Coordinates of N, CA and C in Angstrom, one line a residue:
X9 N 7.4 -6.6 -16.2 CA 7.5 -5.7 -15.2 C 8.2 -6.4 -14.1
X10 N 9.1 -5.7 -13.3 CA 9.7 -6.3 -12.3 C 8.9 -5.8 -10.9
X11 N 8.8 -6.8 -10.1 CA 8.1 -6.3 -8.7 C 8.8 -6.7 -7.4
X12 N 8.5 -6.0 -6.4 CA 9.0 -6.5 -5.2 C 7.9 -6.3 -4.2
X13 N 7.4 -7.5 -3.6 CA 6.3 -7.4 -2.7 C 6.7 -8.0 -1.5
X14 N 6.4 -7.4 -0.2 CA 6.7 -8.0 1.0 C 6.0 -7.6 2.2
X15 N 6.0 -8.3 3.1 CA 5.3 -8.1 4.3 C 6.4 -8.3 5.5
X16 N 6.6 -7.4 6.3 CA 7.8 -7.5 7.2 C 7.4 -6.9 8.6
X17 N 8.0 -7.4 9.5 CA 7.9 -6.7 10.8 C 9.0 -5.7 11.2
X18 N 10.1 -5.7 10.3 CA 11.3 -4.7 10.6 C 10.8 -3.4 10.0
X19 N 11.5 -2.3 10.5 CA 11.4 -1.1 10.0 C 11.6 -1.1 8.4
X20 N 11.1 -0.1 7.7 CA 11.3 -0.1 6.2 C 12.5 0.9 6.0
X21 N 13.3 0.6 4.8 CA 14.3 1.4 4.5 C 13.7 2.4 3.4
X22 N 13.9 3.7 3.8 CA 13.3 4.9 3.1 C 13.8 4.9 1.7
X23 N 15.0 4.6 1.4 CA 15.6 4.7 0.2 C 15.5 3.5 -0.8
X24 N 15.1 2.5 -0.2 CA 15.2 1.2 -1.0 C 14.3 1.3 -2.3
X25 N 12.9 1.7 -2.2 CA 12.1 1.6 -3.3 C 12.7 2.4 -4.6
X26 N 13.0 3.4 -4.3 CA 13.7 4.3 -5.4 C 15.0 3.6 -6.0
X27 N 15.7 3.2 -5.2 CA 17.1 2.5 -5.7 C 16.7 1.2 -6.4
X28 N 15.7 0.5 -6.0 CA 15.4 -0.8 -6.5 C 14.8 -0.5 -7.9
X29 N 13.9 0.6 -8.0 CA 13.2 0.8 -9.2 C 14.0 1.5 -10.4
X30 N 15.2 2.0 -10.1 CA 16.0 2.6 -11.1 C 16.2 1.7 -12.1
X31 N 16.1 2.2 -13.6 CA 16.2 1.4 -14.6 C 16.9 1.8 -15.9
X32 N 18.0 2.7 -15.5 CA 18.9 3.3 -16.4 C 18.2 4.1 -17.5
X33 N 17.0 4.7 -17.2 CA 16.5 5.7 -18.0 C 15.3 5.2 -18.9
X34 N 14.9 3.9 -18.6 CA 13.8 3.4 -19.3 C 12.4 4.1 -18.9
X35 N 12.4 4.2 -17.6 CA 11.2 5.0 -17.0 C 11.4 6.4 -17.0
X36 N 10.4 7.2 -17.2 CA 10.7 8.6 -17.1 C 10.1 9.1 -15.8
X37 N 9.5 8.3 -14.9 CA 8.8 8.6 -13.7 C 9.0 7.4 -12.6
X38 N 9.3 7.9 -11.3 CA 9.1 7.0 -10.4 C 8.3 7.7 -9.4
X39 N 7.1 7.1 -8.9 CA 6.4 7.8 -8.0 C 6.3 6.8 -6.6
X40 N 6.6 7.5 -5.5 CA 6.5 6.9 -4.1 C 5.7 7.4 -3.2
X41 N 4.9 6.5 -2.6 CA 4.0 6.7 -1.5 C 4.6 6.2 -0.3
X42 N 4.8 6.9 0.8 CA 5.2 6.4 2.1 C 4.1 6.7 3.1
X43 N 3.5 5.7 3.6 CA 2.5 5.9 4.8 C 3.1 5.8 6.1
X44 N 2.6 6.6 7.0 CA 3.2 6.8 8.4 C 2.1 6.6 9.3
X45 N 2.3 6.1 10.5 CA 1.5 6.0 11.6 C 1.2 7.4 12.1
X46 N -0.2 7.7 12.1 CA -0.5 8.9 12.7 C -1.6 8.8 13.7
X47 N -1.9 10.0 14.4 CA -2.9 10.0 15.4 C -3.7 11.3 15.3
X48 N -4.8 11.3 14.7 CA -5.6 12.4 14.4 C -6.1 13.1 15.6
X49 N -6.4 12.2 16.7 CA -7.0 12.8 18.0 C -6.2 12.9 19.1
X50 N -4.7 12.6 18.9 CA -3.9 12.7 20.1 C -4.0 11.7 21.0
X51 N -4.7 10.5 20.8 CA -5.0 9.6 21.8 C -4.3 8.1 21.6
X52 N -3.9 8.0 20.3 CA -3.3 6.5 20.1 C -1.9 6.5 20.5
X53 N -1.7 5.5 21.4 CA -0.3 5.2 21.9 C 0.5 4.3 21.1
X54 N -0.1 3.5 20.3 CA 0.5 2.5 19.4 C -0.6 2.0 18.3
X55 N -0.1 1.3 17.3 CA -0.8 0.7 16.3 C -0.3 -0.7 16.1
X56 N -1.1 -1.6 15.9 CA -0.7 -3.0 15.7 C -1.5 -3.5 14.6
X57 N -0.6 -4.1 13.5 CA -1.2 -4.7 12.4 C -1.1 -6.2 12.2
X58 N -1.9 -7.0 12.0 CA -1.8 -8.5 11.7 C -2.1 -8.8 10.4
X59 N -1.7 -10.0 9.8 CA -2.1 -10.3 8.3 C -2.0 -11.8 8.3
X60 N -2.5 -12.3 7.3 CA -2.6 -13.7 6.9 C -1.3 -14.1 6.0
X61 N -0.3 -14.6 6.6 CA 0.9 -14.9 5.6 C 0.6 -15.7 4.5
X62 N 1.2 -15.3 3.4 CA 1.0 -16.1 2.1 C -0.3 -15.4 1.4
X63 N -1.3 -15.4 2.0 CA -2.5 -14.7 1.5 C -2.3 -13.3 1.1
X64 N -1.8 -12.7 2.2 CA -1.5 -11.3 1.8 C -0.6 -10.9 0.8
X65 N 0.6 -11.6 0.6 CA 1.5 -11.3 -0.3 C 0.7 -11.7 -1.8
X66 N -0.1 -12.8 -1.8 CA -0.6 -13.0 -3.1 C -1.6 -12.0 -3.5
X67 N -2.4 -11.5 -2.4 CA -3.4 -10.5 -2.8 C -2.6 -9.1 -3.3
X68 N -1.5 -8.9 -2.7 CA -0.7 -7.6 -3.0 C -0.2 -7.8 -4.4
X69 N 0.3 -9.1 -4.8 CA 0.6 -9.3 -6.1 C -0.3 -9.2 -7.2
X70 N -1.6 -9.5 -6.9 CA -2.6 -9.4 -7.8 C -3.0 -7.9 -8.0
X71 N -3.0 -7.2 -7.0 CA -3.2 -5.7 -7.1 C -2.1 -5.1 -8.1
X72 N -0.9 -5.5 -7.8 CA 0.2 -5.0 -8.5 C 0.1 -5.4 -10.1
X73 N -0.3 -6.6 -10.2 CA -0.4 -7.3 -11.6 C -1.4 -6.4 -12.4
X74 N -2.5 -6.2 -11.8 CA -3.6 -5.4 -12.4 C -3.3 -3.8 -12.7
X75 N -2.4 -3.3 -11.8 CA -2.0 -1.9 -12.0 C -1.0 -1.9 -13.3
X76 N -0.1 -2.9 -13.3 CA 0.9 -3.1 -14.4 C 0.1 -3.2 -15.8
X77 N -1.0 -4.1 -15.9 CA -1.7 -4.2 -17.0 C -2.4 -2.9 -17.4
X78 N -2.9 -2.2 -16.4 CA -3.8 -1.0 -16.7 C -3.0 0.1 -17.2
X79 N -1.7 0.3 -16.5 CA -1.0 1.5 -16.9 C 0.5 1.1 -17.4
X80 N 0.7 0.0 -17.9 CA 1.9 -0.5 -18.5 C 3.3 0.0 -17.7
X81 N 3.3 -0.5 -16.4 CA 4.3 -0.1 -15.5 C 5.6 -0.8 -15.9
X82 N 6.7 -0.3 -15.5 CA 8.1 -0.9 -15.8 C 8.4 -1.7 -14.4
X83 N 7.9 -1.2 -13.3 CA 8.3 -1.8 -12.0 C 7.4 -1.3 -10.9
X84 N 7.2 -2.2 -9.9 CA 6.2 -1.9 -8.8 C 7.0 -2.4 -7.5
X85 N 6.9 -1.7 -6.4 CA 7.4 -2.0 -5.1 C 6.4 -1.8 -4.1
X86 N 5.9 -2.8 -3.4 CA 4.9 -2.8 -2.4 C 5.5 -3.5 -1.1
X87 N 5.9 -2.9 0.0 CA 6.2 -3.3 1.1 C 5.6 -2.8 2.4
X88 N 5.0 -3.7 3.1 CA 4.1 -3.2 4.2 C 4.6 -3.8 5.5
X89 N 4.6 -3.0 6.5 CA 4.9 -3.6 7.9 C 3.7 -4.2 8.6
X90 N 4.0 -5.1 9.5 CA 3.1 -5.7 10.5 C 3.8 -5.7 11.9
X91 N 3.0 -5.8 12.8 CA 3.6 -5.8 14.2 C 3.2 -4.6 14.9
X92 N 3.8 -4.1 15.9 CA 3.5 -2.9 16.7 C 4.3 -1.8 16.3
X93 N 3.7 -0.7 16.1 CA 4.5 0.5 15.6 C 3.8 1.7 16.4
X94 N 4.7 2.8 16.5 CA 4.5 4.1 17.2 C 4.2 5.1 16.1
X95 N 3.7 6.3 16.6 CA 3.5 7.4 15.8 C 4.8 7.8 15.1
X96 N 4.6 8.0 13.8 CA 5.7 8.6 13.0 C 6.5 7.3 12.2
X97 N 6.3 6.1 12.7 CA 6.9 5.0 12.0 C 6.4 4.8 10.6
X98 N 7.3 4.4 9.7 CA 6.7 4.1 8.3 C 6.0 2.9 8.3
X99 N 4.9 2.7 7.8 CA 4.1 1.4 7.8 C 4.0 0.8 6.4
X100 N 3.9 1.7 5.4 CA 3.9 1.1 3.9 C 4.6 2.0 3.0
X101 N 5.2 1.2 2.0 CA 5.8 1.9 0.8 C 5.1 1.3 -0.4
X102 N 4.6 2.2 -1.3 CA 4.1 1.7 -2.6 C 4.8 2.7 -3.7
X103 N 5.5 2.2 -4.6 CA 6.4 2.9 -5.5 C 6.2 2.2 -6.7
X104 N 6.2 3.0 -7.9 CA 6.0 2.4 -9.3 C 6.9 3.2 -10.1
X105 N 7.3 2.6 -11.2 CA 8.2 3.2 -12.3 C 7.3 3.1 -13.5
X106 N 7.3 4.1 -14.5 CA 6.6 4.0 -15.6 C 7.2 5.0 -16.7
X107 N 6.8 4.8 -17.9 CA 7.4 5.8 -18.9 C 7.1 7.2 -18.7
X108 N 5.8 7.4 -18.3 CA 5.1 8.7 -18.2 C 4.7 8.8 -16.7
X109 N 4.8 10.1 -16.1 CA 4.4 10.4 -14.9 C 2.9 10.3 -14.6
X110 N 2.0 10.6 -15.4 CA 0.6 10.3 -15.1 C 0.3 8.9 -14.9
X111 N 0.9 8.0 -15.6 CA 0.6 6.6 -15.5 C 1.1 6.1 -14.0
X112 N 2.4 6.7 -13.7 CA 3.0 6.4 -12.3 C 2.1 6.9 -11.2
X113 N 1.6 8.2 -11.3 CA 0.8 8.9 -10.4 C -0.5 7.9 -10.1
X114 N -1.2 7.6 -11.2 CA -2.4 6.9 -11.1 C -2.2 5.5 -10.6
X115 N -1.2 4.9 -11.1 CA -1.0 3.4 -10.7 C -0.6 3.4 -9.2
X116 N 0.2 4.3 -8.7 CA 0.4 4.3 -7.3 C -0.8 4.6 -6.5
X117 N -1.6 5.6 -6.8 CA -2.8 5.8 -6.2 C -3.8 4.6 -6.1
X118 N -3.8 3.9 -7.3 CA -4.7 2.6 -7.4 C -4.3 1.6 -6.4
X119 N -2.9 1.4 -6.5 CA -2.5 0.3 -5.5 C -2.6 0.6 -4.1
X120 N -2.4 1.8 -3.7 CA -2.5 2.3 -2.4 C -4.1 2.0 -2.0
X121 N -4.9 2.7 -2.7 CA -6.4 2.7 -2.5 C -7.0 1.2 -2.3
X122 N -6.6 0.3 -3.2 CA -7.1 -1.1 -3.2 C -6.4 -1.7 -1.9
X123 N -5.1 -1.6 -1.8 CA -4.5 -2.1 -0.6 C -5.1 -1.8 0.6
X124 N -5.4 -0.5 0.9 CA -5.9 0.0 2.1 C -7.3 -0.5 2.5
X125 N -8.0 -1.0 1.5 CA -9.4 -1.3 1.8 C -9.5 -2.9 1.6
X126 N -8.8 -3.4 0.8 CA -9.2 -4.8 0.4 C -7.9 -5.9 0.9
X127 N -6.8 -5.4 1.1 CA -5.8 -6.4 1.5 C -6.0 -6.9 2.8
X128 N -5.7 -8.3 3.1 CA -6.0 -8.8 4.5 C -5.0 -8.4 5.5
X129 N -5.3 -7.2 6.1 CA -4.5 -6.8 7.2 C -5.7 -6.4 8.3
X130 N -5.2 -6.6 9.4 CA -6.2 -6.3 10.5 C -5.5 -5.3 11.6
X131 N -6.2 -4.1 11.8 CA -5.5 -3.1 12.5 C -6.2 -2.7 13.8
X132 N -5.3 -2.6 14.8 CA -5.9 -2.2 16.2 C -5.0 -1.2 16.7
X133 N -5.6 -0.2 17.5 CA -5.0 0.8 18.1 C -4.9 0.7 19.6
X134 N -3.8 1.1 20.3 CA -3.8 1.2 21.7 C -4.1 2.6 22.1
X135 N -5.3 2.7 22.9 CA -5.8 3.9 23.4 C -6.1 3.8 24.8
X136 N -5.6 4.7 25.6 CA -5.9 4.6 27.1 C -5.6 3.3 27.8
X137 N -4.3 2.6 27.1 CA -4.0 1.4 27.7 C -4.8 0.1 27.2
X138 N -5.6 0.4 26.3 CA -6.6 -0.7 25.8 C -6.6 -0.8 24.2
X139 N -6.6 -2.1 23.7 CA -6.4 -2.2 22.3 C -7.8 -2.2 21.9
X140 N -8.1 -1.6 20.6 CA -9.5 -1.4 19.9 C -9.2 -1.6 18.4
X141 N -10.1 -2.6 17.8 CA -10.0 -2.8 16.4 C -10.4 -1.7 15.7
X142 N -9.7 -1.4 14.4 CA -10.1 -0.2 13.7 C -10.8 -0.8 12.4
X143 N -12.0 -0.1 12.1 CA -12.7 -0.4 11.0 C -12.2 0.5 9.8
X144 N -12.5 0.0 8.7 CA -12.1 0.7 7.4 C -13.0 2.1 7.2
X145 N -12.4 3.1 6.8 CA -13.1 4.3 6.6 C -13.9 4.4 5.3
X146 N -15.1 5.0 5.5 CA -15.9 5.0 4.2 C -15.2 5.7 3.1
X147 N -14.6 6.7 3.3 CA -13.9 7.5 2.1 C -12.9 6.6 1.5
X148 N -12.1 5.7 2.4 CA -11.2 4.8 1.7 C -11.9 3.7 0.8
X149 N -13.1 3.3 1.2 CA -13.9 2.3 0.5 C -14.4 3.0 -0.8
X150 N -14.9 4.1 -0.7 CA -15.3 4.8 -1.8 C -14.2 5.1 -2.9
X151 N -13.0 5.3 -2.6 CA -11.9 5.5 -3.3 C -11.6 4.3 -4.1
X152 N -11.5 3.2 -3.4 CA -11.3 1.8 -4.0 C -12.4 1.5 -4.9
X153 N -13.6 1.7 -4.5 CA -14.8 1.4 -5.4 C -14.7 2.1 -6.6
X154 N -14.3 3.4 -6.7 CA -14.2 4.1 -7.9 C -13.1 3.4 -8.8
X155 N -12.0 3.0 -8.4 CA -11.0 2.5 -9.2 C -11.6 1.0 -9.8
X156 N -12.2 0.5 -9.0 CA -12.7 -1.0 -9.5 C -14.0 -1.0 -10.2
X157 N -14.8 0.0 -10.3 CA -16.1 0.2 -11.1 C -15.8 -0.2 -12.5
X158 N -14.7 0.2 -13.0 CA -14.4 -0.2 -14.5 C -13.9 -1.5 -14.8
X159 N -13.5 -2.2 -13.7 CA -12.7 -3.5 -13.9 C -13.6 -4.7 -14.0
X160 N -13.4 -5.5 -15.0 CA -14.2 -6.7 -15.1 C -14.1 -7.5 -14.0
X161 N -15.4 -8.2 -13.6 CA -15.3 -9.3 -12.5 C -15.3 -8.7 -11.1
X162 N -15.5 -7.2 -11.1 CA -15.5 -6.7 -9.7 C -16.9 -6.0 -9.5
X163 N -17.4 -6.6 -8.5 CA -18.7 -5.9 -7.9 C -18.5 -5.0 -7.0
X164 N -19.3 -3.8 -7.0 CA -19.2 -2.9 -5.9 C -19.5 -3.6 -4.5
X165 N -18.8 -3.0 -3.6 CA -19.1 -3.6 -2.2 C -20.0 -2.7 -1.4

């Protein structure tokens, strides 16, 4: 399985994942998730993400490796931004290629759910001119726990 894993402070290229995953007809499906900065309450002025360089990329690699074993992927692309972003900015791209669409859909969801709750990123929001750390949401933790429940060596959190 070919993989591309990166953490960067530069804006993401919207067409890069699909171009990179093309494999001359070996894969019947490419599924791409593109996450964007949003503000549900109309109060967030900016979002800032920090990470632990080296550790973050290794962790993302482990997630991708597990997904590749579980769904027999042909390729996986995970690129995440760090730094300060504004509403509408693309923050993460998760894309996978597989022989069949169901495997691609499930693997993409798995990678994103585990990344969102377990990867070593720290997020804060600028609200009314003041930065506030953001805690993980319970629904995200439940989604990740559901995927991990059947994996050996994973205890529920």
